[in-house]
Short mmCIF file of N, CA and C in Angstrom, two decimals:
data_model
loop_
_atom_site.label_atom_id
_atom_site.label_comp_id
_atom_site.label_asym_id
_atom_site.label_seq_id
_atom_site.Cartn_x
_atom_site.Cartn_y
_atom_site.Cartn_z
N MET A 6 106.05 103.75 144.34
CA MET A 6 105.99 102.62 143.44
C MET A 6 107.18 101.71 143.76
N PRO A 7 106.94 100.46 144.02
CA PRO A 7 108.04 99.55 144.37
C PRO A 7 108.95 99.30 143.17
N MET A 8 110.17 98.97 143.45
CA MET A 8 111.20 98.73 142.43
C MET A 8 110.81 97.58 141.49
N THR A 9 110.12 96.58 141.98
CA THR A 9 109.70 95.45 141.17
C THR A 9 108.73 95.91 140.08
N SER A 10 107.82 96.81 140.38
CA SER A 10 106.86 97.32 139.39
C SER A 10 107.57 98.09 138.30
N ILE A 11 108.57 98.87 138.68
CA ILE A 11 109.32 99.66 137.69
C ILE A 11 110.07 98.72 136.75
N LYS A 12 110.70 97.68 137.31
CA LYS A 12 111.41 96.71 136.48
C LYS A 12 110.44 96.00 135.53
N TYR A 13 109.24 95.68 136.03
CA TYR A 13 108.23 95.02 135.20
C TYR A 13 107.81 95.92 134.05
N ILE A 14 107.58 97.18 134.32
CA ILE A 14 107.16 98.13 133.28
C ILE A 14 108.27 98.30 132.25
N ILE A 15 109.51 98.46 132.71
CA ILE A 15 110.63 98.63 131.79
C ILE A 15 110.81 97.38 130.93
N SER A 16 110.68 96.21 131.53
CA SER A 16 110.81 94.96 130.77
C SER A 16 109.72 94.84 129.71
N THR A 17 108.50 95.18 130.09
CA THR A 17 107.38 95.09 129.17
C THR A 17 107.57 96.04 127.99
N VAL A 18 107.93 97.28 128.28
CA VAL A 18 108.15 98.28 127.23
C VAL A 18 109.30 97.83 126.32
N SER A 19 110.37 97.29 126.91
CA SER A 19 111.51 96.83 126.12
C SER A 19 111.12 95.70 125.19
N LEU A 20 110.33 94.75 125.67
CA LEU A 20 109.90 93.64 124.83
C LEU A 20 109.02 94.11 123.68
N ILE A 21 108.12 95.04 123.96
CA ILE A 21 107.25 95.57 122.90
C ILE A 21 108.09 96.30 121.86
N ALA A 22 109.03 97.13 122.32
CA ALA A 22 109.88 97.88 121.39
C ALA A 22 110.73 96.92 120.57
N PHE A 23 111.31 95.89 121.18
CA PHE A 23 112.13 94.92 120.46
C PHE A 23 111.30 94.19 119.41
N GLY A 24 110.08 93.80 119.79
CA GLY A 24 109.19 93.12 118.84
C GLY A 24 108.87 94.00 117.65
N TYR A 25 108.62 95.27 117.88
CA TYR A 25 108.32 96.21 116.79
C TYR A 25 109.53 96.36 115.88
N LEU A 26 110.71 96.57 116.46
CA LEU A 26 111.92 96.74 115.65
C LEU A 26 112.23 95.47 114.88
N ASN A 27 112.05 94.33 115.48
CA ASN A 27 112.31 93.06 114.81
C ASN A 27 111.38 92.88 113.62
N THR A 28 110.11 93.24 113.76
CA THR A 28 109.14 93.15 112.67
C THR A 28 109.51 94.10 111.55
N ALA A 29 109.91 95.32 111.90
CA ALA A 29 110.28 96.32 110.88
C ALA A 29 111.49 95.85 110.08
N VAL A 30 112.48 95.28 110.75
CA VAL A 30 113.66 94.80 110.05
C VAL A 30 113.31 93.61 109.17
N ALA A 31 112.48 92.70 109.66
CA ALA A 31 112.11 91.53 108.88
C ALA A 31 111.38 91.93 107.60
N SER A 32 110.46 92.90 107.69
CA SER A 32 109.72 93.28 106.50
C SER A 32 110.62 93.99 105.50
N THR A 33 111.62 94.72 105.96
CA THR A 33 112.53 95.40 105.06
C THR A 33 113.41 94.39 104.33
N ASP A 34 113.89 93.37 105.04
CA ASP A 34 114.77 92.38 104.43
C ASP A 34 114.04 91.53 103.41
N SER A 35 112.73 91.36 103.53
CA SER A 35 112.01 90.47 102.63
C SER A 35 111.40 91.20 101.44
N ASN A 36 111.78 92.46 101.21
CA ASN A 36 111.23 93.21 100.09
C ASN A 36 112.06 92.95 98.84
N PRO A 37 111.52 92.21 97.90
CA PRO A 37 112.32 91.86 96.73
C PRO A 37 112.41 92.99 95.72
N VAL A 38 113.49 93.00 94.98
CA VAL A 38 113.58 93.82 93.78
C VAL A 38 113.13 92.92 92.66
N ILE A 39 112.12 93.34 91.95
CA ILE A 39 111.53 92.51 90.90
C ILE A 39 112.02 93.02 89.56
N ASN A 40 112.68 92.19 88.80
CA ASN A 40 113.10 92.56 87.46
C ASN A 40 112.03 92.07 86.49
N LEU A 41 111.45 93.01 85.77
CA LEU A 41 110.41 92.66 84.81
C LEU A 41 111.04 92.46 83.44
N ASP A 42 110.77 91.35 82.83
CA ASP A 42 111.35 91.01 81.53
C ASP A 42 110.42 91.45 80.41
N PHE A 43 111.02 91.81 79.27
CA PHE A 43 110.23 92.17 78.10
C PHE A 43 109.53 90.94 77.55
N LYS A 44 108.26 91.10 77.23
CA LYS A 44 107.47 90.03 76.62
C LYS A 44 107.03 90.53 75.24
N LYS A 45 107.08 89.68 74.24
CA LYS A 45 106.68 90.08 72.89
C LYS A 45 105.21 90.47 72.84
N LYS A 46 104.93 91.43 71.98
CA LYS A 46 103.53 91.77 71.72
C LYS A 46 102.90 90.59 71.00
N SER A 47 101.62 90.36 71.23
CA SER A 47 100.98 89.24 70.55
C SER A 47 100.99 89.49 69.04
N GLY A 48 101.37 88.48 68.28
CA GLY A 48 101.42 88.60 66.82
C GLY A 48 102.70 89.24 66.32
N SER A 49 103.60 89.62 67.20
CA SER A 49 104.84 90.27 66.78
C SER A 49 106.01 89.34 67.06
N THR A 50 106.97 89.31 66.13
CA THR A 50 108.16 88.50 66.35
C THR A 50 109.36 89.38 66.66
N SER A 51 109.16 90.70 66.67
CA SER A 51 110.29 91.59 66.89
C SER A 51 110.36 92.05 68.33
N ARG A 52 111.57 92.40 68.72
CA ARG A 52 111.81 92.98 70.03
C ARG A 52 111.95 94.49 69.83
N PRO A 53 112.01 95.26 70.90
CA PRO A 53 112.21 96.70 70.74
C PRO A 53 113.51 96.97 69.96
N LYS A 54 113.58 98.11 69.30
CA LYS A 54 114.77 98.45 68.50
C LYS A 54 116.03 98.43 69.36
N LEU A 55 115.95 98.91 70.59
CA LEU A 55 117.07 98.91 71.51
C LEU A 55 116.66 98.20 72.79
N PRO A 56 116.78 96.88 72.85
CA PRO A 56 116.33 96.15 74.03
C PRO A 56 116.94 96.67 75.33
N SER A 57 118.20 97.11 75.27
CA SER A 57 118.85 97.60 76.49
C SER A 57 118.18 98.88 76.98
N GLN A 58 117.45 99.57 76.10
CA GLN A 58 116.77 100.80 76.48
C GLN A 58 115.37 100.53 77.05
N SER A 59 114.86 99.33 76.89
CA SER A 59 113.50 99.00 77.34
C SER A 59 113.56 98.21 78.64
N ILE A 60 114.15 98.79 79.65
CA ILE A 60 114.31 98.10 80.91
C ILE A 60 113.28 98.61 81.92
N CYS A 61 112.63 97.67 82.56
CA CYS A 61 111.65 97.99 83.59
C CYS A 61 111.97 97.14 84.80
N SER A 62 111.98 97.76 85.97
CA SER A 62 112.16 97.00 87.20
C SER A 62 111.16 97.54 88.22
N ALA A 63 111.03 96.84 89.32
CA ALA A 63 110.08 97.25 90.35
C ALA A 63 110.59 96.81 91.71
N THR A 64 110.16 97.52 92.73
CA THR A 64 110.43 97.11 94.11
C THR A 64 109.09 96.96 94.81
N TYR A 65 109.03 96.01 95.71
CA TYR A 65 107.83 95.75 96.49
C TYR A 65 108.20 95.88 97.96
N ALA A 66 107.56 96.81 98.66
CA ALA A 66 107.88 97.04 100.07
C ALA A 66 106.64 97.47 100.83
N ASP A 67 106.37 96.79 101.92
CA ASP A 67 105.29 97.17 102.84
C ASP A 67 103.94 97.39 102.14
N GLY A 68 103.62 96.53 101.19
CA GLY A 68 102.32 96.61 100.52
C GLY A 68 102.27 97.58 99.36
N TYR A 69 103.42 98.14 98.96
CA TYR A 69 103.48 99.09 97.85
C TYR A 69 104.47 98.59 96.81
N ILE A 70 104.15 98.82 95.54
CA ILE A 70 105.07 98.49 94.46
C ILE A 70 105.42 99.79 93.74
N THR A 71 106.68 99.91 93.37
CA THR A 71 107.17 101.09 92.65
C THR A 71 107.87 100.60 91.39
N PHE A 72 107.48 101.15 90.24
CA PHE A 72 108.07 100.77 88.97
C PHE A 72 109.12 101.78 88.54
N PHE A 73 110.18 101.28 87.91
CA PHE A 73 111.27 102.12 87.42
C PHE A 73 111.50 101.77 85.95
N PHE A 74 111.37 102.75 85.07
CA PHE A 74 111.60 102.56 83.64
C PHE A 74 112.85 103.34 83.24
N THR A 75 113.76 102.69 82.50
CA THR A 75 114.94 103.39 82.00
C THR A 75 114.49 104.52 81.09
N ASN A 76 113.57 104.21 80.20
CA ASN A 76 112.94 105.22 79.34
C ASN A 76 111.44 105.10 79.52
N PRO A 77 110.80 106.16 80.04
CA PRO A 77 109.35 106.08 80.26
C PRO A 77 108.61 105.73 78.97
N GLU A 78 107.54 104.96 79.12
CA GLU A 78 106.75 104.49 77.98
C GLU A 78 105.29 104.91 78.07
N GLY A 79 105.02 106.01 78.80
CA GLY A 79 103.67 106.55 78.87
C GLY A 79 102.79 105.89 79.91
N GLU A 80 101.49 105.97 79.67
CA GLU A 80 100.51 105.39 80.59
C GLU A 80 100.63 103.87 80.58
N CYS A 81 100.45 103.27 81.75
CA CYS A 81 100.60 101.82 81.87
C CYS A 81 99.38 101.21 82.55
N LYS A 82 99.04 100.01 82.12
CA LYS A 82 98.02 99.20 82.77
C LYS A 82 98.71 97.94 83.25
N GLY A 83 98.38 97.52 84.44
CA GLY A 83 99.01 96.33 84.97
C GLY A 83 98.03 95.47 85.73
N MET A 84 98.46 94.25 85.96
CA MET A 84 97.65 93.31 86.73
C MET A 84 98.60 92.53 87.64
N LEU A 85 98.35 92.60 88.93
CA LEU A 85 99.11 91.84 89.91
C LEU A 85 98.22 90.70 90.38
N THR A 86 98.71 89.48 90.28
CA THR A 86 97.95 88.30 90.70
C THR A 86 98.66 87.66 91.88
N ASP A 87 97.95 87.52 92.99
CA ASP A 87 98.51 86.84 94.15
C ASP A 87 98.57 85.36 93.82
N ASN A 88 99.76 84.78 93.86
CA ASN A 88 99.94 83.39 93.47
C ASN A 88 99.34 82.40 94.46
N LEU A 89 99.10 82.83 95.70
CA LEU A 89 98.54 81.93 96.71
C LEU A 89 97.01 81.95 96.74
N THR A 90 96.42 83.14 96.58
CA THR A 90 94.96 83.26 96.69
C THR A 90 94.26 83.44 95.36
N GLY A 91 94.99 83.86 94.33
CA GLY A 91 94.38 84.13 93.04
C GLY A 91 93.76 85.51 92.94
N ASN A 92 93.81 86.30 94.03
CA ASN A 92 93.27 87.65 94.00
C ASN A 92 94.03 88.50 92.99
N ILE A 93 93.31 89.40 92.32
CA ILE A 93 93.90 90.25 91.29
C ILE A 93 93.77 91.70 91.70
N VAL A 94 94.85 92.46 91.51
CA VAL A 94 94.86 93.91 91.73
C VAL A 94 95.21 94.55 90.39
N TYR A 95 94.35 95.47 89.92
CA TYR A 95 94.61 96.17 88.67
C TYR A 95 95.35 97.46 88.96
N LEU A 96 96.33 97.77 88.12
CA LEU A 96 97.17 98.95 88.31
C LEU A 96 97.07 99.87 87.12
N TYR A 97 97.04 101.17 87.39
CA TYR A 97 97.07 102.19 86.35
C TYR A 97 98.05 103.25 86.82
N PHE A 98 99.08 103.52 86.01
CA PHE A 98 100.08 104.49 86.41
C PHE A 98 100.80 105.04 85.20
N ASN A 99 101.53 106.14 85.40
CA ASN A 99 102.33 106.75 84.35
C ASN A 99 103.78 106.36 84.59
N SER A 100 104.44 105.82 83.58
CA SER A 100 105.80 105.33 83.75
C SER A 100 106.83 106.45 83.92
N GLU A 101 106.43 107.69 83.75
CA GLU A 101 107.35 108.81 83.96
C GLU A 101 107.61 109.07 85.44
N TYR A 102 106.69 108.65 86.29
CA TYR A 102 106.79 108.93 87.71
C TYR A 102 107.08 107.65 88.49
N GLN A 103 107.95 107.76 89.46
CA GLN A 103 108.32 106.60 90.28
C GLN A 103 107.62 106.73 91.64
N GLU A 104 106.31 106.62 91.60
CA GLU A 104 105.52 106.74 92.83
C GLU A 104 105.04 105.37 93.28
N PRO A 105 105.10 105.11 94.59
CA PRO A 105 104.61 103.83 95.11
C PRO A 105 103.11 103.67 94.86
N ILE A 106 102.72 102.46 94.48
CA ILE A 106 101.31 102.14 94.24
C ILE A 106 100.91 101.10 95.28
N GLU A 107 99.86 101.38 96.02
CA GLU A 107 99.41 100.44 97.04
C GLU A 107 98.76 99.23 96.40
N VAL A 108 99.28 98.04 96.72
CA VAL A 108 98.74 96.79 96.18
C VAL A 108 98.39 95.80 97.27
N GLY A 109 98.72 96.11 98.52
CA GLY A 109 98.47 95.19 99.62
C GLY A 109 99.63 94.24 99.81
N TYR A 110 99.49 93.36 100.79
CA TYR A 110 100.55 92.43 101.14
C TYR A 110 100.38 91.11 100.40
N HIS A 111 101.45 90.65 99.75
CA HIS A 111 101.44 89.41 98.98
C HIS A 111 102.75 88.68 99.20
N GLN A 112 102.68 87.43 99.62
CA GLN A 112 103.89 86.62 99.80
C GLN A 112 104.50 86.24 98.46
N SER A 113 103.64 85.96 97.50
CA SER A 113 104.07 85.53 96.18
C SER A 113 103.09 86.09 95.17
N ALA A 114 103.60 86.77 94.15
CA ALA A 114 102.71 87.38 93.17
C ALA A 114 103.39 87.45 91.81
N SER A 115 102.58 87.58 90.77
CA SER A 115 103.10 87.81 89.42
C SER A 115 102.47 89.09 88.90
N ILE A 116 103.23 89.81 88.08
CA ILE A 116 102.80 91.11 87.57
C ILE A 116 102.97 91.14 86.07
N THR A 117 101.98 91.67 85.38
CA THR A 117 102.07 91.93 83.95
C THR A 117 101.75 93.40 83.76
N VAL A 118 102.62 94.13 83.04
CA VAL A 118 102.42 95.55 82.78
C VAL A 118 102.50 95.78 81.28
N THR A 119 101.49 96.47 80.74
CA THR A 119 101.47 96.85 79.33
C THR A 119 101.55 98.36 79.26
N THR A 120 102.48 98.87 78.43
CA THR A 120 102.70 100.31 78.34
C THR A 120 102.00 100.91 77.14
N GLU A 121 101.87 102.22 77.17
CA GLU A 121 101.27 102.96 76.05
C GLU A 121 102.10 102.76 74.77
N ALA A 122 103.39 102.52 74.93
CA ALA A 122 104.27 102.29 73.78
C ALA A 122 104.06 100.90 73.16
N GLY A 123 103.24 100.07 73.80
CA GLY A 123 102.92 98.75 73.25
C GLY A 123 103.77 97.60 73.75
N ASN A 124 104.66 97.87 74.71
CA ASN A 124 105.48 96.80 75.26
C ASN A 124 104.81 96.18 76.48
N THR A 125 105.07 94.90 76.69
CA THR A 125 104.52 94.20 77.85
C THR A 125 105.68 93.66 78.66
N TYR A 126 105.59 93.83 79.99
CA TYR A 126 106.62 93.38 80.90
C TYR A 126 106.00 92.40 81.91
N TYR A 127 106.80 91.46 82.36
CA TYR A 127 106.32 90.43 83.28
C TYR A 127 107.36 90.21 84.36
N GLY A 128 106.90 90.02 85.59
CA GLY A 128 107.81 89.70 86.69
C GLY A 128 107.04 88.99 87.81
N GLU A 129 107.77 88.39 88.71
CA GLU A 129 107.13 87.73 89.84
C GLU A 129 108.09 87.59 91.01
N TRP A 130 107.52 87.37 92.19
CA TRP A 130 108.31 87.07 93.38
C TRP A 130 107.59 86.03 94.19
#
């Protein structure tokens, strides 16, 4: 095998590997931490007894969202709306577990989560 062919193969493999690593780093850097804010229950003017205890946050990475509750609030129903296409993904999960939920890839989305405890949380990226 001539030296030119070996250099060509090494260059090609290097470019493919660099492209893969560059894509992996870019997707990691663009994964937002989403802070979900407490939203009042409809017809209610009160907030939770301890607002600092009703904290919900989420991370979105590689098509998966993971919710984190300071104090779990039971079974949850959620709706993720893609802000660009209008597509909706419905979510069902237990707030006691911090397991990633597959929602697909979204550049911009809004999320509403209602818990078994009756609280509603909202966030977007």
